[in-house]
Tab-separated table of C-alpha atoms and ligand atoms in Angstrom:
chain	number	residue	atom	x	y	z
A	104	UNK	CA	-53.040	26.230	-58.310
A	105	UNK	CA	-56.306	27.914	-58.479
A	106	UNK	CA	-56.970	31.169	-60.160
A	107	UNK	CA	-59.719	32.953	-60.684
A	108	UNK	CA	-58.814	35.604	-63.071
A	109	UNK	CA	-61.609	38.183	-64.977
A	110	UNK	CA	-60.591	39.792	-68.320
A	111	UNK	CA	-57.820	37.506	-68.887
A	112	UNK	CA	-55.193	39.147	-70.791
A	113	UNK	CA	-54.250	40.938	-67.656
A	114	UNK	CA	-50.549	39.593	-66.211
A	115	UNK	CA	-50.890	38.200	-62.485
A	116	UNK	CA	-48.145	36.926	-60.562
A	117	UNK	CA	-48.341	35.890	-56.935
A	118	UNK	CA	-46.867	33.706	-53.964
A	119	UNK	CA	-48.736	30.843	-54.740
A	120	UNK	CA	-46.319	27.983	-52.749
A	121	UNK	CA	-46.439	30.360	-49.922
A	122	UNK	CA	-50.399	30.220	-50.261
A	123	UNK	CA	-50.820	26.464	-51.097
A	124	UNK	CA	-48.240	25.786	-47.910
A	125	UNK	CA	-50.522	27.357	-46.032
A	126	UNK	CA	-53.536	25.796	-47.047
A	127	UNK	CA	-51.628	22.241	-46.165
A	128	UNK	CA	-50.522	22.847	-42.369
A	129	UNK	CA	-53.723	25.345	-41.279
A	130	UNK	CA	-56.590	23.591	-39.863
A	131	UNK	CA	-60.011	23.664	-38.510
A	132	UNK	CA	-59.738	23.482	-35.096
A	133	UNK	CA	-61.927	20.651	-34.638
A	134	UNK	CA	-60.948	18.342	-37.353
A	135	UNK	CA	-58.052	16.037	-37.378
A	136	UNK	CA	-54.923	17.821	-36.930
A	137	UNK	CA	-52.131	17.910	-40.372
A	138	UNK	CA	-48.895	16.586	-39.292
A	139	UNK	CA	-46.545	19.017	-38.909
A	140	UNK	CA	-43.386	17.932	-41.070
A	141	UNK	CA	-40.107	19.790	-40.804
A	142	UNK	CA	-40.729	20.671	-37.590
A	143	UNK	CA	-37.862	22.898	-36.039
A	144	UNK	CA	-36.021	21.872	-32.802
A	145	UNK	CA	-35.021	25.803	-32.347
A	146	UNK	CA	-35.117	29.102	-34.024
A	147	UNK	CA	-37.445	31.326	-33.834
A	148	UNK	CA	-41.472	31.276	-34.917
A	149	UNK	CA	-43.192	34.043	-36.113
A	150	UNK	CA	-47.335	33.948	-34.843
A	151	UNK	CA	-50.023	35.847	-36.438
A	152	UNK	CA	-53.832	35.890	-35.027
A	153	UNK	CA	-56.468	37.331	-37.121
A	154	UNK	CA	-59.504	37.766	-34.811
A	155	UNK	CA	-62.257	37.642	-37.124
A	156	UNK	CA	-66.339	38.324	-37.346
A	157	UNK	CA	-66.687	34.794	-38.952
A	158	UNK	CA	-63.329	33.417	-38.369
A	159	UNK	CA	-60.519	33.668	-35.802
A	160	UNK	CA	-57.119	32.095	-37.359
A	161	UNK	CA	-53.619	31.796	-35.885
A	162	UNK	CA	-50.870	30.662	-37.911
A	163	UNK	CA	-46.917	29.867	-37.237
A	164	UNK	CA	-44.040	30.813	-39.175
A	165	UNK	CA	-41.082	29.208	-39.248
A	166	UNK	CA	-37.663	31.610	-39.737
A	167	UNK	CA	-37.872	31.750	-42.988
A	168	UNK	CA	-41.287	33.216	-43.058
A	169	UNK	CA	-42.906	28.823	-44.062
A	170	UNK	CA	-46.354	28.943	-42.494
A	171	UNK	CA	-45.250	25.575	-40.272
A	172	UNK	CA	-49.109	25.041	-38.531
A	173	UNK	CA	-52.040	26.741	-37.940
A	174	UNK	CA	-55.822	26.597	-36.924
A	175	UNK	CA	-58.829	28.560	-37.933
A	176	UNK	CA	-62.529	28.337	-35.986
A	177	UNK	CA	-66.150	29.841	-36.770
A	178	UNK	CA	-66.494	32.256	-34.162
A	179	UNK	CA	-68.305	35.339	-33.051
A	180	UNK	CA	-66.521	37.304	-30.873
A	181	UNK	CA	-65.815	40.396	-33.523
A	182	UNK	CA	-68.250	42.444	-35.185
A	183	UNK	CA	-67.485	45.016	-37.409
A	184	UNK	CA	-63.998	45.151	-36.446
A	185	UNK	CA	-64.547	45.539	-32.674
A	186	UNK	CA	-64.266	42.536	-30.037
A	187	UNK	CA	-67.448	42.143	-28.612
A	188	UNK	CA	-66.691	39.224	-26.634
A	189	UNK	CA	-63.481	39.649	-24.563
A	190	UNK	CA	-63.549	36.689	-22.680
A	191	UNK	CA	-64.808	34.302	-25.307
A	192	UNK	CA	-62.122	36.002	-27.584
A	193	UNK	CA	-59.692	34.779	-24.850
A	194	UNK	CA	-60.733	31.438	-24.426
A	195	UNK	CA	-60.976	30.498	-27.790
A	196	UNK	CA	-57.221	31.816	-28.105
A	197	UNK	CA	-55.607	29.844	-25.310
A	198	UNK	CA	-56.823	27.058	-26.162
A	199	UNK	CA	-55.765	27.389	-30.048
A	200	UNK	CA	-52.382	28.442	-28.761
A	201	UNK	CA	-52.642	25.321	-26.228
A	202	UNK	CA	-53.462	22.907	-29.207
A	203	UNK	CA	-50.893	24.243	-31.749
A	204	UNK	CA	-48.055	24.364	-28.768
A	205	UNK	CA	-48.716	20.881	-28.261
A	206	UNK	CA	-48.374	19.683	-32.349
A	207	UNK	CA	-45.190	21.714	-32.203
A	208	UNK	CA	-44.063	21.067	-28.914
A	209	UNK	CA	-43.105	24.348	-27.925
A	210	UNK	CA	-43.768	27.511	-26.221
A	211	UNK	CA	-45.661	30.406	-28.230
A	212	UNK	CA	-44.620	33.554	-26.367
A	213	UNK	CA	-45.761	35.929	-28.711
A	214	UNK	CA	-47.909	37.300	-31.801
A	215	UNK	CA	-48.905	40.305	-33.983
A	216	UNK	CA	-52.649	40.775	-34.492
A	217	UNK	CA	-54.520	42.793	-36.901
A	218	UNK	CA	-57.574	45.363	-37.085
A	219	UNK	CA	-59.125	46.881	-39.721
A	220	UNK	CA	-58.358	50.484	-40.993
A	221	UNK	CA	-60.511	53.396	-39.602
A	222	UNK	CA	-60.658	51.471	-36.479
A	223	UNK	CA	-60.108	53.599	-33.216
A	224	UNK	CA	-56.543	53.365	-31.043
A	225	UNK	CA	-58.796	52.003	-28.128
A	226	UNK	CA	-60.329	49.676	-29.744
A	227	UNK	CA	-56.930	48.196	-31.737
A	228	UNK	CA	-55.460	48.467	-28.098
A	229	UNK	CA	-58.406	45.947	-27.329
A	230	UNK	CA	-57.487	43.606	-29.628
A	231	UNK	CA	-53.543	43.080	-28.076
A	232	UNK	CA	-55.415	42.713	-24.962
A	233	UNK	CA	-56.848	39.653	-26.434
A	234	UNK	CA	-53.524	37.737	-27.216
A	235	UNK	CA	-51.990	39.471	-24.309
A	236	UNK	CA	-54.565	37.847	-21.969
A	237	UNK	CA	-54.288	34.499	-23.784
A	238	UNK	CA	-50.440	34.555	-22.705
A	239	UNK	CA	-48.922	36.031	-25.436
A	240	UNK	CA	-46.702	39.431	-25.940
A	241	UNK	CA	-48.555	41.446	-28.968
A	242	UNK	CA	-45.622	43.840	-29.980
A	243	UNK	CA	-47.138	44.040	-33.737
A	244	UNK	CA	-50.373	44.978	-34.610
A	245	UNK	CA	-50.937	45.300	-38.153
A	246	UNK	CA	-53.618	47.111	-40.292
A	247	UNK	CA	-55.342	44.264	-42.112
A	248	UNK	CA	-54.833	45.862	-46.099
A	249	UNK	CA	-51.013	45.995	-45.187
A	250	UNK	CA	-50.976	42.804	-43.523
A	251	UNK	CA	-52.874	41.002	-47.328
A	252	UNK	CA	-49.951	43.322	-49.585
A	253	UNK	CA	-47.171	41.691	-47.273
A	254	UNK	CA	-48.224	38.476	-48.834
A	255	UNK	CA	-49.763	40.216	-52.538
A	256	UNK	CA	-46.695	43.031	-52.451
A	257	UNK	CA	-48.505	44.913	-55.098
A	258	UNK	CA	-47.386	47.987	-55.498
A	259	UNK	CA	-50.613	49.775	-57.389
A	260	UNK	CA	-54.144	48.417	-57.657
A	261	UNK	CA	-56.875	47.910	-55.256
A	262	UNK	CA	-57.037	44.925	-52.188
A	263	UNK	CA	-60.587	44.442	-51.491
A	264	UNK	CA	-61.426	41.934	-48.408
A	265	UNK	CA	-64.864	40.385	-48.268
A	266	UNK	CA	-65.095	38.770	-44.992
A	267	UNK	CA	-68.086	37.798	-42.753
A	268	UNK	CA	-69.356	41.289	-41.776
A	269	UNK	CA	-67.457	43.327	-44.211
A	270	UNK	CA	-66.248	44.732	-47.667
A	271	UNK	CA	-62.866	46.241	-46.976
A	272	UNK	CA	-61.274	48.757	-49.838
A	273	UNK	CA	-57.652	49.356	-49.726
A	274	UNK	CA	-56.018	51.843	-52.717
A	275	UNK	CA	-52.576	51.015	-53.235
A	276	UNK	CA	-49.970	53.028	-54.696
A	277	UNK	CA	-46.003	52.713	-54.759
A	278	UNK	CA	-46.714	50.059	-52.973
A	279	UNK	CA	-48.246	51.535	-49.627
A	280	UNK	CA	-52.138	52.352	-48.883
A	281	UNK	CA	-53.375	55.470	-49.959
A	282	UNK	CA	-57.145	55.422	-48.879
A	283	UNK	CA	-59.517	52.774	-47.164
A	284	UNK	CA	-62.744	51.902	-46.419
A	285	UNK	CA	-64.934	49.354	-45.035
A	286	UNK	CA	-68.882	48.957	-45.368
A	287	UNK	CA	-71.472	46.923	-43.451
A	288	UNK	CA	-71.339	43.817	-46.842
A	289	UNK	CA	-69.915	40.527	-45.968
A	290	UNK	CA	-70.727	37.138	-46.400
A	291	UNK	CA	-73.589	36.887	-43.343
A	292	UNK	CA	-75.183	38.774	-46.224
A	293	UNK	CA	-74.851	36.028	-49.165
A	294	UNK	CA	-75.898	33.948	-46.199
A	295	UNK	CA	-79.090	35.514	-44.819
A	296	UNK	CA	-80.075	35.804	-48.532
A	297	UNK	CA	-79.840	32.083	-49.350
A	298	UNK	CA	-81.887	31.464	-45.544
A	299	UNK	CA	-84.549	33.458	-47.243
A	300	UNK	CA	-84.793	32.043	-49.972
A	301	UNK	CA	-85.170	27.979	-49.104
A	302	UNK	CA	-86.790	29.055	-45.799
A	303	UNK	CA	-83.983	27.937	-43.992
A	304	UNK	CA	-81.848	28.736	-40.611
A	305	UNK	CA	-79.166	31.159	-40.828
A	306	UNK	CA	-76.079	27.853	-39.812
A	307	UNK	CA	-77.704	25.702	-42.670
A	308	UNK	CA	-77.519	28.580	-45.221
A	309	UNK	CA	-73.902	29.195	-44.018
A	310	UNK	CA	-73.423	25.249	-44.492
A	311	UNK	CA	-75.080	25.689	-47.941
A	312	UNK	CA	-73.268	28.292	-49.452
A	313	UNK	CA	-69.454	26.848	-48.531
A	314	UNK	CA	-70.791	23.315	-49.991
A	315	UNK	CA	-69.308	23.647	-53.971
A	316	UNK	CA	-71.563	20.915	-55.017
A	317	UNK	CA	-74.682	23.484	-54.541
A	318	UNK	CA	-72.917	26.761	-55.517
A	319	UNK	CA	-73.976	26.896	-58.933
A	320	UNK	CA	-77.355	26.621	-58.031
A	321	UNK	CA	-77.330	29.375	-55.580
A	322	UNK	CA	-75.073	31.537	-57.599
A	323	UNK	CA	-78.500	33.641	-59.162
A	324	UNK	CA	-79.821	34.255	-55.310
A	325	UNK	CA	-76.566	35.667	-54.274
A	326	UNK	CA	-75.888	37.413	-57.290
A	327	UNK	CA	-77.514	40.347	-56.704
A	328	UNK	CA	-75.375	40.716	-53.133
A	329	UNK	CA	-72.184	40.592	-55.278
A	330	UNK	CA	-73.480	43.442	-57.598
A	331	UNK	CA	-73.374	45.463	-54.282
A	332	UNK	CA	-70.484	44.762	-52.754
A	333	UNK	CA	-69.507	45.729	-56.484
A	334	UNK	CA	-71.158	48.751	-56.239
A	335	UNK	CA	-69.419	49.589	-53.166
A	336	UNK	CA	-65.952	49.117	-54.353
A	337	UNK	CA	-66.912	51.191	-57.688
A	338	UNK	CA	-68.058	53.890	-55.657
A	339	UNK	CA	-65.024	54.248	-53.379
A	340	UNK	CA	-62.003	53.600	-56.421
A	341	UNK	CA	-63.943	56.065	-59.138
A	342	UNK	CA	-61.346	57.905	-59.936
A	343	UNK	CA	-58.704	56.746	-58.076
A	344	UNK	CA	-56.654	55.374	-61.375
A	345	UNK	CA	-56.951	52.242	-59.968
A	346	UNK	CA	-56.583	49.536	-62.689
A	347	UNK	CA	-57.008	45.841	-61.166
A	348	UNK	CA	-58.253	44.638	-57.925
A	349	UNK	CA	-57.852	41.487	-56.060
A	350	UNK	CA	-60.324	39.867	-53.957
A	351	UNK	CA	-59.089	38.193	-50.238
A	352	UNK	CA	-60.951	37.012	-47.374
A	353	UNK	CA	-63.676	34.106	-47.111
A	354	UNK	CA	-66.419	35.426	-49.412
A	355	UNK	CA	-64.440	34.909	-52.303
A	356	UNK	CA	-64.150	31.658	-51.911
A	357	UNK	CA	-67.857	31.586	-53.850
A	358	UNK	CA	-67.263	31.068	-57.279
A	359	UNK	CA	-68.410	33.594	-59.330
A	360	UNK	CA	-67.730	36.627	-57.243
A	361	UNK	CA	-64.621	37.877	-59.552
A	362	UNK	CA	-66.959	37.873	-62.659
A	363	UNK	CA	-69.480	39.753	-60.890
A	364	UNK	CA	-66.890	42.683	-59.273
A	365	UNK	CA	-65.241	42.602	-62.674
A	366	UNK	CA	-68.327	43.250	-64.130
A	367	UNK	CA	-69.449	46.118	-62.118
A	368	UNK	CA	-65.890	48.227	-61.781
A	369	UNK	CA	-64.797	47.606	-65.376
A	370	UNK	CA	-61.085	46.100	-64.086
A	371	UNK	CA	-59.274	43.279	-63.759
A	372	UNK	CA	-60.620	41.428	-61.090
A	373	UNK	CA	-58.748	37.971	-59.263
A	374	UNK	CA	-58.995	35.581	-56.474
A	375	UNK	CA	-55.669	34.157	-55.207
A	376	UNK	CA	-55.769	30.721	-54.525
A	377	UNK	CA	-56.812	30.580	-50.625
A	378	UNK	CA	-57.562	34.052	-50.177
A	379	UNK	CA	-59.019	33.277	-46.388
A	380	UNK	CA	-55.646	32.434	-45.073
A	381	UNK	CA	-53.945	36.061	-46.804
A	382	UNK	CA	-54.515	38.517	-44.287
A	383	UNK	CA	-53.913	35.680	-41.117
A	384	UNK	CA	-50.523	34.947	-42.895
A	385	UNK	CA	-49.380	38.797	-43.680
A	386	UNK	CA	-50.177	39.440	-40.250
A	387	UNK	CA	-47.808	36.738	-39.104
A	388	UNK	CA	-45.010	38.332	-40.872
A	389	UNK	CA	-45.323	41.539	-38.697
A	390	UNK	CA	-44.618	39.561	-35.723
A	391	UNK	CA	-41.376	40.086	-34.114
A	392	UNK	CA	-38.632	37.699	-33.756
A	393	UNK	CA	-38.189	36.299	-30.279
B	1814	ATP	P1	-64.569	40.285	-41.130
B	1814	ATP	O1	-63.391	40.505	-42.060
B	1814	ATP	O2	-65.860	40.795	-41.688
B	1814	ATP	O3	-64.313	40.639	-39.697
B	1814	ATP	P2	-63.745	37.530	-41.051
B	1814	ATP	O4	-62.336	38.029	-40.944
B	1814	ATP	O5	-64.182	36.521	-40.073
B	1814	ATP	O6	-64.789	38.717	-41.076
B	1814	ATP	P3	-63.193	35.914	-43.324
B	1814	ATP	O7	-62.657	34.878	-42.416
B	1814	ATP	O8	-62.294	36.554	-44.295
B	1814	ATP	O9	-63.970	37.008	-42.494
B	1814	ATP	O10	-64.413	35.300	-44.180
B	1814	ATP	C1	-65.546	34.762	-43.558
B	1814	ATP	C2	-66.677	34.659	-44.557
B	1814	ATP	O11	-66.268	33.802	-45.629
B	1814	ATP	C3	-67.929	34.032	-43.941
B	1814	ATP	O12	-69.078	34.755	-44.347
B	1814	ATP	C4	-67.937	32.629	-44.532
B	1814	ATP	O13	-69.244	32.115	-44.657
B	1814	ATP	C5	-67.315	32.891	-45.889
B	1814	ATP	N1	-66.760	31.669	-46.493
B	1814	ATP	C6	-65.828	30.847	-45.974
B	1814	ATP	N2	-65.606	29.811	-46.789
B	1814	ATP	C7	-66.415	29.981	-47.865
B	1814	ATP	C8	-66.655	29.270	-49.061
B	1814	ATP	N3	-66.017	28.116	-49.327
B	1814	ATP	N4	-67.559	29.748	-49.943
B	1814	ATP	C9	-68.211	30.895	-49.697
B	1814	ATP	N5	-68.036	31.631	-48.580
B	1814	ATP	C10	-67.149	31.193	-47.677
């Protein structure tokens, strides 16, 4: 399993199988498909859909809650927690749900979605329009923090999601969110920063950073984009009485990034071991049985 854990004599504990499962039967859409082992004749599935600004991912539970298959793709069809492309959002889903109905050989008739919090009733409503329109009943729809602590099921400390656009903050306490935020900080920043830098396109810079063999080397250029995003989540837990955090989503994938937030907010800082596929997978769990 791997951790990436700041100030270490702080106690973690987490759903790792649940996380490494996942990281076995989701995948990109256009590389060769994982088999899908154990694959159930009946019962009932569970389908999440996370619509992202860098990534969309849908993923399939099995009854008891297994992620069984999944895909995720690079897409642009969401910025800043808003669809901006309706019918390319559509597209993209059928055929994801067409591809994973065929490796499991059955019908996906429904699937929870989620949004980010602070995001406006119309504009969540626009989102089960989405999966509705790709063929799919969207009974759940899930704020994203709560969708990450179905999965984490902390009950106090801080869930910060670093996607593509965004730095999400989500206060905890007793187990339920007590405050949010989100801020304009994501990983097209770390990327636009590297372009700069070796005078490069925005896609090669994106290929660059997610390449570990050159990480290291463009830890110092991106550094200073982490120290924000720190920055940011100082600023909105000061004195909250938060005392760890836990980094999801893409960005934090980049080693590094925990030291760095650590650093700057003085807690505990950690990166579960696939944080991308946290959010898609909580959001899975809100679905309804069929
Ligand atoms: P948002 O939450 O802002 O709507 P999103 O849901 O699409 O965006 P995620 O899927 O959580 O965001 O993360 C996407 C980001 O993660 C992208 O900026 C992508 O470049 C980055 N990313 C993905 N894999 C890696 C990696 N291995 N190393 C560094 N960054 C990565």
């Amino acid at each position: 399993m791997s951790l990436t854990e700041s100030r270490s004599n702080h106690k973690w504990s987490e759903p790792a199988q649940l996380l490494e499962k996942a990281q076995q039967v989701i995948s990109l859409s256009d590389s060769t498909p994982h088999a899908v082992d154990d694959l159930p004749s009946n019962g009932s599935f569970k389908v999440g859909v996370d619509l992202g600004t860098a990534y969309t991912v849908m993923v399939v539970l099995n009854e008891k809650g297994e992620p069984i298959v999944g895909e995720y793709q690079f897409t642009q069809i969401v910025r800043d927690g808003l669809v901006v492309d309706f019918i390319g959002a559509v597209d993209l889903l059928r055929a994801m749900k067409q591809r994973l109905q065929a490796k499991l050989g059955r019908t996906l008739s429904h699937a929870a979605s989620g949004y980010p919090p602070g995001v406006p009733q119309a504009e969540r409503a626009a989102t089960a329009h989405v999966i509705e329109a790709a063929g799919m009943a969207c009974q759940g729809l899930i704020d994203e923090p709560t969708a990450a602590n179905n999965v984490l099921r902390i009950q106090d400390g801080v869930i910060v999601d670093i996607g593509g656009g965004t730095t999400g903050i989500a206060i905890f306490e007793n187990g339920e969110v007590v405050y949010t935020a989100d801020e304009a900080t994501g990983g097209t920043h770390l990327s636009l920063v590297i372009a700069g830098a070796n005078d490069i396109s925005f896609e090669e810079a994106e290929a660059l950073k997610k390449d570990p063999a050159e990480q290291s080397r463009l830890f110092p250029i991106v550094r200073l984009v982490m120290e924000k995003m720190g920055t940011i989540v100082e600023k909105h837990i000061r004195g909250s009485g938060a005392r760890s955090i836990i980094l999801v989503g893409g960005t934090p994938l980049f080693p590094g990034i925990s030291e760095v937030i650590s650093e700057i907010t003085s807690l505990p800082t950690r990166v579960p071991s696939n944080p991308l596929f946290i959010t898609p997978l909580g959001i899975a769990m809100h679905d309804w049985m069929n």
